[in-house]
PDB file of N, CA and C in Angstrom:
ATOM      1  N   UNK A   1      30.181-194.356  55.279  1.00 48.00           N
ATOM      2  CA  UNK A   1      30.684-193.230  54.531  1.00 48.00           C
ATOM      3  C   UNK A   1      31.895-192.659  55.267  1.00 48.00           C
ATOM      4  N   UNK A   2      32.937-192.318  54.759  1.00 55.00           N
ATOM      5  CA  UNK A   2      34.534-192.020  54.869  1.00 55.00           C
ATOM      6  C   UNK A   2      34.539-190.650  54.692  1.00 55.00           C
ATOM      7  N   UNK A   3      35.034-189.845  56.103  1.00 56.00           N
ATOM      8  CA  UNK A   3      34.718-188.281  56.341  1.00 56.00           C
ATOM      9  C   UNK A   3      36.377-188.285  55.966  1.00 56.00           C
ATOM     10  N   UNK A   4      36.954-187.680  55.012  1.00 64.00           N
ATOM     11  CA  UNK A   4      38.508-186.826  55.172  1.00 64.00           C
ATOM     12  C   UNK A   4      38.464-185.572  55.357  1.00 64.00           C
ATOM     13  N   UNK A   5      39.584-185.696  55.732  1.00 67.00           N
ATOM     14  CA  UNK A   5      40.095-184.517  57.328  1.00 67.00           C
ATOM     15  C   UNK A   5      40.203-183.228  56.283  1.00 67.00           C
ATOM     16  N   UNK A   6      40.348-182.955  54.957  1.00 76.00           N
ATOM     17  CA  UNK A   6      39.972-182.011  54.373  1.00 76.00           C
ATOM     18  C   UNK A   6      38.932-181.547  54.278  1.00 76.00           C
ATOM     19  N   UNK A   7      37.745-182.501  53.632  1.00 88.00           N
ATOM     20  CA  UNK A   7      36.570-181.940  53.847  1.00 88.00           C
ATOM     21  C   UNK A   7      35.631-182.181  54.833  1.00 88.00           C
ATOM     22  N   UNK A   8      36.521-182.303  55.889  1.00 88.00           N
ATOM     23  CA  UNK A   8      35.934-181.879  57.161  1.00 88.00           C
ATOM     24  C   UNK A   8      36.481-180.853  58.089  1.00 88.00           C
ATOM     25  N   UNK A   9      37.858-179.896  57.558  1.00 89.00           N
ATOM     26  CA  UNK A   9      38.343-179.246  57.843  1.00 89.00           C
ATOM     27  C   UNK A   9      37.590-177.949  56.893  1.00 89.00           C
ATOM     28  N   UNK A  10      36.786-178.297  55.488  1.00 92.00           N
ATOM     29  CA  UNK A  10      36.643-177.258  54.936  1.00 92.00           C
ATOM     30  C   UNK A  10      34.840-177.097  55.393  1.00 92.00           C
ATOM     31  N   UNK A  11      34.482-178.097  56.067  1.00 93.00           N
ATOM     32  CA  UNK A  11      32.930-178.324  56.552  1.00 93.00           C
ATOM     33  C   UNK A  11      32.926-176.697  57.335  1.00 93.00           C
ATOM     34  N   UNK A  12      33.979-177.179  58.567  1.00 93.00           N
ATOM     35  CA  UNK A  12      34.361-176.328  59.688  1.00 93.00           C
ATOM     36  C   UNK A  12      34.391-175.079  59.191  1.00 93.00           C
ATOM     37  N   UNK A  13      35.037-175.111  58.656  1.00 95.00           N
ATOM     38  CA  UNK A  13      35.693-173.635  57.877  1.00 95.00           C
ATOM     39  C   UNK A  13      34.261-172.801  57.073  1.00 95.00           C
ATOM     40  N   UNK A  14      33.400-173.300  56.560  1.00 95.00           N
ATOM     41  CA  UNK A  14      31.919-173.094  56.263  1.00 95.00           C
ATOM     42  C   UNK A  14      31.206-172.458  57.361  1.00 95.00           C
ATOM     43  N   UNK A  15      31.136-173.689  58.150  1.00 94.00           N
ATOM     44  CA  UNK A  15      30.289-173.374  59.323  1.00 94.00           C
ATOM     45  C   UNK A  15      30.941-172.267  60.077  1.00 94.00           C
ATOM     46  N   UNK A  16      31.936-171.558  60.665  1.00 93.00           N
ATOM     47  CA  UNK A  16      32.288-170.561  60.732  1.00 93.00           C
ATOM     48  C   UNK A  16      32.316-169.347  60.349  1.00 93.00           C
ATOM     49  N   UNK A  17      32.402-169.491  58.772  1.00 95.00           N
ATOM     50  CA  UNK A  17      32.085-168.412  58.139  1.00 95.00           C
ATOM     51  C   UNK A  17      30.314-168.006  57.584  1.00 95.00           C
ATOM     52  N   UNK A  18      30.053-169.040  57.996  1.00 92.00           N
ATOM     53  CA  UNK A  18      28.210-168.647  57.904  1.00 92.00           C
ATOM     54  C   UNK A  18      28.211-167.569  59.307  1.00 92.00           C
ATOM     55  N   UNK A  19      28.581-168.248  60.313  1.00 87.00           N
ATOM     56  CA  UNK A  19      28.589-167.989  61.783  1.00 87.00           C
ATOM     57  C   UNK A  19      28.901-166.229  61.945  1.00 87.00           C
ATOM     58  N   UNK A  20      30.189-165.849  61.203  1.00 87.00           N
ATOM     59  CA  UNK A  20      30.437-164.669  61.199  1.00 87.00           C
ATOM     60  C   UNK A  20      29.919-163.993  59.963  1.00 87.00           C
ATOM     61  N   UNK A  21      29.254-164.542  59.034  1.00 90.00           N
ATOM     62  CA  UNK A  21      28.495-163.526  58.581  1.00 90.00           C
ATOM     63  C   UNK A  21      26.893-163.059  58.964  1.00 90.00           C
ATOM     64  N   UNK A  22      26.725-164.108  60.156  1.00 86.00           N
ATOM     65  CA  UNK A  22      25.427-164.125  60.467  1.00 86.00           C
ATOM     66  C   UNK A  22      25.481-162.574  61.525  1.00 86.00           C
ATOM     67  N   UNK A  23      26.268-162.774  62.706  1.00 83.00           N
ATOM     68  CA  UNK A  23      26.912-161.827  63.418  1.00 83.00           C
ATOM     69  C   UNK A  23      27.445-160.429  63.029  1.00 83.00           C
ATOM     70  N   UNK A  24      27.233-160.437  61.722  1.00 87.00           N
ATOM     71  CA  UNK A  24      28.123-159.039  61.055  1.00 87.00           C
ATOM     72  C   UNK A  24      26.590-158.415  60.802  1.00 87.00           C
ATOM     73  N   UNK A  25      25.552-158.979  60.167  1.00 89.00           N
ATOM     74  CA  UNK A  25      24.539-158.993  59.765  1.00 89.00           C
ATOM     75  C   UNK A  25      23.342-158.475  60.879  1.00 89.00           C
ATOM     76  N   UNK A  26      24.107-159.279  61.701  1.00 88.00           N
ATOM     77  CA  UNK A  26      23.048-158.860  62.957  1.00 88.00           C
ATOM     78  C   UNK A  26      23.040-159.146  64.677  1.00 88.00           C
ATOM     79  N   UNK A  27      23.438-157.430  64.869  1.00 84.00           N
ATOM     80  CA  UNK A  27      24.602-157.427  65.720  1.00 84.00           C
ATOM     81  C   UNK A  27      23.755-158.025  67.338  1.00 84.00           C
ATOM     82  N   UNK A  28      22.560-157.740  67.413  1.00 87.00           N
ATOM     83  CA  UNK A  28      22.133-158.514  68.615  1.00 87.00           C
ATOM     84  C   UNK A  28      21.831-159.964  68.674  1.00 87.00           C
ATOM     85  N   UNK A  29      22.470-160.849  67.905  1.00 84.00           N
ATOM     86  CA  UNK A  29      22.900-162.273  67.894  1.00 84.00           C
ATOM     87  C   UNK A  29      24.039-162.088  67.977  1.00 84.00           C
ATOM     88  N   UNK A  30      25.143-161.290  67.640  1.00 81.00           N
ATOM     89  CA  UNK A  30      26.433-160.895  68.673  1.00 81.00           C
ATOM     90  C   UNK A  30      26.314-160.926  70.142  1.00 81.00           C
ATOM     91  N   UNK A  31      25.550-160.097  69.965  1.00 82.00           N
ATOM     92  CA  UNK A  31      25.301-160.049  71.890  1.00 82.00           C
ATOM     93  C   UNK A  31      24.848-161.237  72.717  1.00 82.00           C
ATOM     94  N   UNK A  32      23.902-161.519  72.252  1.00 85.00           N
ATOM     95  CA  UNK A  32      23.252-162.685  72.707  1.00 85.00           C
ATOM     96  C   UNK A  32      23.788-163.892  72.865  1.00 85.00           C
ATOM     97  N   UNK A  33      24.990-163.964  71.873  1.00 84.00           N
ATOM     98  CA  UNK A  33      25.187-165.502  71.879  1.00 84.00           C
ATOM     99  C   UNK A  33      27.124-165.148  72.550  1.00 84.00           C
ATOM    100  N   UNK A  34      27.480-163.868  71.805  1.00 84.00           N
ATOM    101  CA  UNK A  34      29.020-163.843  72.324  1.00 84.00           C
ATOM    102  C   UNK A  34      29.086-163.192  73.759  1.00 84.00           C
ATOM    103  N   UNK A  35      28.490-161.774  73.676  1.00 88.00           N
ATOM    104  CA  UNK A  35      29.277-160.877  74.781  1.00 88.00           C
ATOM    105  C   UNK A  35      28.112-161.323  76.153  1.00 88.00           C
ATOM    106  N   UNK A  36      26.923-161.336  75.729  1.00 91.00           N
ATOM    107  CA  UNK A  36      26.138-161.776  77.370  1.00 91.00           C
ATOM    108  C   UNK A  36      26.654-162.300  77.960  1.00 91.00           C
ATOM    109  N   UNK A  37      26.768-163.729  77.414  1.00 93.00           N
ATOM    110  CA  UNK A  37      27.896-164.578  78.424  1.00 93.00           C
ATOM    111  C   UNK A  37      28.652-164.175  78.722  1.00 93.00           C
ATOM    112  N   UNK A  38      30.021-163.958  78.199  1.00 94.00           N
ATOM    113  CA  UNK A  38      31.133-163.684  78.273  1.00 94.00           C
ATOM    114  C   UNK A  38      31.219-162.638  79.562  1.00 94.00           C
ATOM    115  N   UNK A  39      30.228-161.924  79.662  1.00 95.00           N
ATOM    116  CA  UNK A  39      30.196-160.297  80.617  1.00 95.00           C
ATOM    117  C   UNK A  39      29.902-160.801  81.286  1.00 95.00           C
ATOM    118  N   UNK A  40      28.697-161.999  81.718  1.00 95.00           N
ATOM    119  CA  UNK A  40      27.913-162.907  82.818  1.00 95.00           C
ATOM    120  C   UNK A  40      29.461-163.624  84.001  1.00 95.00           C
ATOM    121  N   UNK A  41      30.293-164.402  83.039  1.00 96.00           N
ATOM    122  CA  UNK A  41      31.188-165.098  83.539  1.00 96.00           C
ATOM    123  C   UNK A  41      32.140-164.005  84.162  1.00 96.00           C
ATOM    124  N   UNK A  42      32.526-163.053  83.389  1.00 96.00           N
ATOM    125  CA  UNK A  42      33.408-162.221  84.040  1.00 96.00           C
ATOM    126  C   UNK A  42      32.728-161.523  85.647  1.00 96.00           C
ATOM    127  N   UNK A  43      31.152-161.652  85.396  1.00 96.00           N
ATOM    128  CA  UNK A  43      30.629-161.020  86.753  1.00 96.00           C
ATOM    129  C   UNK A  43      30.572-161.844  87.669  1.00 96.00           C
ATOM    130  N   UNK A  44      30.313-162.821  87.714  1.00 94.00           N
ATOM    131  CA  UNK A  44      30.435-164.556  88.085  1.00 94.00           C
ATOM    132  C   UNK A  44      32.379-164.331  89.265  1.00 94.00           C
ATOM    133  N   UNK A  45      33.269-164.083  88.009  1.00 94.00           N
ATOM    134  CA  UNK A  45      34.491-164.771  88.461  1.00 94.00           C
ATOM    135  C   UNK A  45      34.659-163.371  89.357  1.00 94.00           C
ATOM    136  N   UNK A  46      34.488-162.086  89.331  1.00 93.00           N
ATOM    137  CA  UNK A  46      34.357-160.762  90.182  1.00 93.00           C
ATOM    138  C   UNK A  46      34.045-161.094  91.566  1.00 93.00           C
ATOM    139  N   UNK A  47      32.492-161.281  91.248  1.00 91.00           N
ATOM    140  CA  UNK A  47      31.621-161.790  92.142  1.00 91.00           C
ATOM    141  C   UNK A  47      32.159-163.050  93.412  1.00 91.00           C
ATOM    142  N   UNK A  48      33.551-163.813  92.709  1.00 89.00           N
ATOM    143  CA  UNK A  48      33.467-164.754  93.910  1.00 89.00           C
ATOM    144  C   UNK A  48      35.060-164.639  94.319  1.00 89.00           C
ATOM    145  N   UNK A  49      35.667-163.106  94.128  1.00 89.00           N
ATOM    146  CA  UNK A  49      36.791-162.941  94.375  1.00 89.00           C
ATOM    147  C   UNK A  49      36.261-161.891  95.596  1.00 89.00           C
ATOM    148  N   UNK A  50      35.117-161.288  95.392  1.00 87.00           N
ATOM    149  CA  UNK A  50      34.758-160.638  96.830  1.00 87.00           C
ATOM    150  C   UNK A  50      34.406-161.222  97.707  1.00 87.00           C
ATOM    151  N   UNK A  51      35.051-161.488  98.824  1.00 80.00           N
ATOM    152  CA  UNK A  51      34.210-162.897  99.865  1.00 80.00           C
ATOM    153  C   UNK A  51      34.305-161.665 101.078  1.00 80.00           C
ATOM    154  N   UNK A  52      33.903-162.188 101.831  1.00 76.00           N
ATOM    155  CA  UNK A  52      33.339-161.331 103.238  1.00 76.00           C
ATOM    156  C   UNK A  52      34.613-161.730 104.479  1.00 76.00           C
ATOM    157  N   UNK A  53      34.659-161.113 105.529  1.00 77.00           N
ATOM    158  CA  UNK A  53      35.958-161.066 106.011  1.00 77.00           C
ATOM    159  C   UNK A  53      35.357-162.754 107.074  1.00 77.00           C
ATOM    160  N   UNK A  54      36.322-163.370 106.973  1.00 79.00           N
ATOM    161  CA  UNK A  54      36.538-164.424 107.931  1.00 79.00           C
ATOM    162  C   UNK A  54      36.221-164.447 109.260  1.00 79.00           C
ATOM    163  N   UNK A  55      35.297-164.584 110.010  1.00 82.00           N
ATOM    164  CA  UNK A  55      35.425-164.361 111.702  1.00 82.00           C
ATOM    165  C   UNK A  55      35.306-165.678 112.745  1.00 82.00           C
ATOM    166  N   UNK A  56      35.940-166.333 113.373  1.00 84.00           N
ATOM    167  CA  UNK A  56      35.412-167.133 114.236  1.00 84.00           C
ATOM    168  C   UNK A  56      34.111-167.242 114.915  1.00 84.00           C
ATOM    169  N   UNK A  57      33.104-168.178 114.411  1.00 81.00           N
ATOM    170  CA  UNK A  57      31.779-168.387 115.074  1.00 81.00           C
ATOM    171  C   UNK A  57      31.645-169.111 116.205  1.00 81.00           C
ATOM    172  N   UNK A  58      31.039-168.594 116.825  1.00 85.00           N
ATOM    173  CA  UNK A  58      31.318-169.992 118.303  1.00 85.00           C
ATOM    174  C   UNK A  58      29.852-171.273 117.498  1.00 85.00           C
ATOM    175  N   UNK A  59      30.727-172.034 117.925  1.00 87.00           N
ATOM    176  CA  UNK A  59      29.698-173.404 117.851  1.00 87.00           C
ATOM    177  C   UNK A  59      28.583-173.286 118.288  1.00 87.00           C
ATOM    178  N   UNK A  60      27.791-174.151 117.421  1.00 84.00           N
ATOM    179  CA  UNK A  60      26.260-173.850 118.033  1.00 84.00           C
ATOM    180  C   UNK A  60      25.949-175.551 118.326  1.00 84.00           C
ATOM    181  N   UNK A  61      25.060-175.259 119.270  1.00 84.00           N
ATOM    182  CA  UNK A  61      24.311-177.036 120.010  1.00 84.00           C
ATOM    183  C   UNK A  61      23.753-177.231 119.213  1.00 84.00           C
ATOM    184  N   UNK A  62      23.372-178.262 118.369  1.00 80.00           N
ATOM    185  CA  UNK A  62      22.294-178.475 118.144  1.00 80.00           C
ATOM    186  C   UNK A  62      21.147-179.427 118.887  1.00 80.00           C
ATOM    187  N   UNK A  63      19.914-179.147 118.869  1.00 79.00           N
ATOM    188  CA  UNK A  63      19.216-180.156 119.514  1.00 79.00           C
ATOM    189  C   UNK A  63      17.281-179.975 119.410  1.00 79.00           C
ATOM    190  N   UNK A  64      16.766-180.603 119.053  1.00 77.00           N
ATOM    191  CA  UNK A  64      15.496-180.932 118.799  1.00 77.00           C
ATOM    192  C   UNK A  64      14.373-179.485 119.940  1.00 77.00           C
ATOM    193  N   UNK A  65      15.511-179.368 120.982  1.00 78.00           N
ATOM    194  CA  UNK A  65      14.337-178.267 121.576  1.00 78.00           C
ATOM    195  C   UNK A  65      14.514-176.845 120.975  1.00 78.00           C
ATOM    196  N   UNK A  66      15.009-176.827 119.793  1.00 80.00           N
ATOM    197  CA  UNK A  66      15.513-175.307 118.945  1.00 80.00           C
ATOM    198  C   UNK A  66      14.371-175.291 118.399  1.00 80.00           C
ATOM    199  N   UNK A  67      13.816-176.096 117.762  1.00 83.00           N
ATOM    200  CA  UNK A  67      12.976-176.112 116.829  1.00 83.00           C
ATOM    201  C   UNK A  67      11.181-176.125 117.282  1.00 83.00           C
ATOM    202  N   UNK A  68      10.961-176.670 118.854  1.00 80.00           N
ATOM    203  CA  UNK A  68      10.160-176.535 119.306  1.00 80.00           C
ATOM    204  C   UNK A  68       9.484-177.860 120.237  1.00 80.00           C
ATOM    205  N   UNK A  69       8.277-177.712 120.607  1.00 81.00           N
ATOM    206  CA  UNK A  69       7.692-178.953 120.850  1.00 81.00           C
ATOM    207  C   UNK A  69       7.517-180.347 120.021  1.00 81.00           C
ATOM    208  N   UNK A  70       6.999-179.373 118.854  1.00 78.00           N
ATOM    209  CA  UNK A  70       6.570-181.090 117.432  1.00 78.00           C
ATOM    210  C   UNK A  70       8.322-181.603 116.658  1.00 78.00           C
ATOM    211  N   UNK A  71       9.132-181.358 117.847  1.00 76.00           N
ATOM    212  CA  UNK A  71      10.243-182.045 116.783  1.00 76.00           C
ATOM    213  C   UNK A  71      10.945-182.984 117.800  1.00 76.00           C
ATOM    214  N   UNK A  72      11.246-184.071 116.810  1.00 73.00           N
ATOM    215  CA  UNK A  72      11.424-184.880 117.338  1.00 73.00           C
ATOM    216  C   UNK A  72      13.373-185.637 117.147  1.00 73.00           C
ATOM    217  N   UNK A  73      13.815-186.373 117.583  1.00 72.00           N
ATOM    218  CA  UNK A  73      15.556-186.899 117.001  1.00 72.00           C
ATOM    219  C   UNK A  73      15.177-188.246 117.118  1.00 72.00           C
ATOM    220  N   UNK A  74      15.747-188.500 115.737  1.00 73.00           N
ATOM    221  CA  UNK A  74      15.741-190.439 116.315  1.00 73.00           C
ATOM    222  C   UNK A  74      17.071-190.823 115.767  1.00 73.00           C
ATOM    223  N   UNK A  75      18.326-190.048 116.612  1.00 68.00           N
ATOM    224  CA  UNK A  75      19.668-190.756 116.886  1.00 68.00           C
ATOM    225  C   UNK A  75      19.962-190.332 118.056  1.00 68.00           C
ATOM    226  N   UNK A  76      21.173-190.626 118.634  1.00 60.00           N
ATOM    227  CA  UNK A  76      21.512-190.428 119.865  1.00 60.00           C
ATOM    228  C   UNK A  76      22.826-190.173 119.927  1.00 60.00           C
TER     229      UNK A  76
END
């Protein structure tokens, strides 16, 4: 079966306008599906523009007696 780009441009155009009359109808499927997210991501992209100030750490050893008696290394 042979989809043309009209009536699959007017499919679209359907499905959209169901979409916004569903949303006009009932505004906490607005929320839910548009602005939650939308507010989520914006707290998201906020959230990782605040970073904590940079400081030089001194190196740490690592080595099997940090952890205690029962640990063991098998590289060298």
């Amino acid at each position: 079966m042979t989809v043309h780009s009209s009536s699959c441009l007017s499919l679209i155009f359907a499905l959209l306008t169901k979409r916004f009359l569903h949303y006009i109808r009932n505004w906490k499927l607005l929320v839910a599906v548009l602005l939650l997210p939308l507010l989520l991501f914006l707290l998201a992209c906020g959230l990782y523009l605040v970073k904590p100030t940079e400081t030089e750490s001194p190196s740490i050893i690592l080595s099997p007696a940090m952890y205690g008696p029962g640990a063991y290394s098998f590289s060298k």
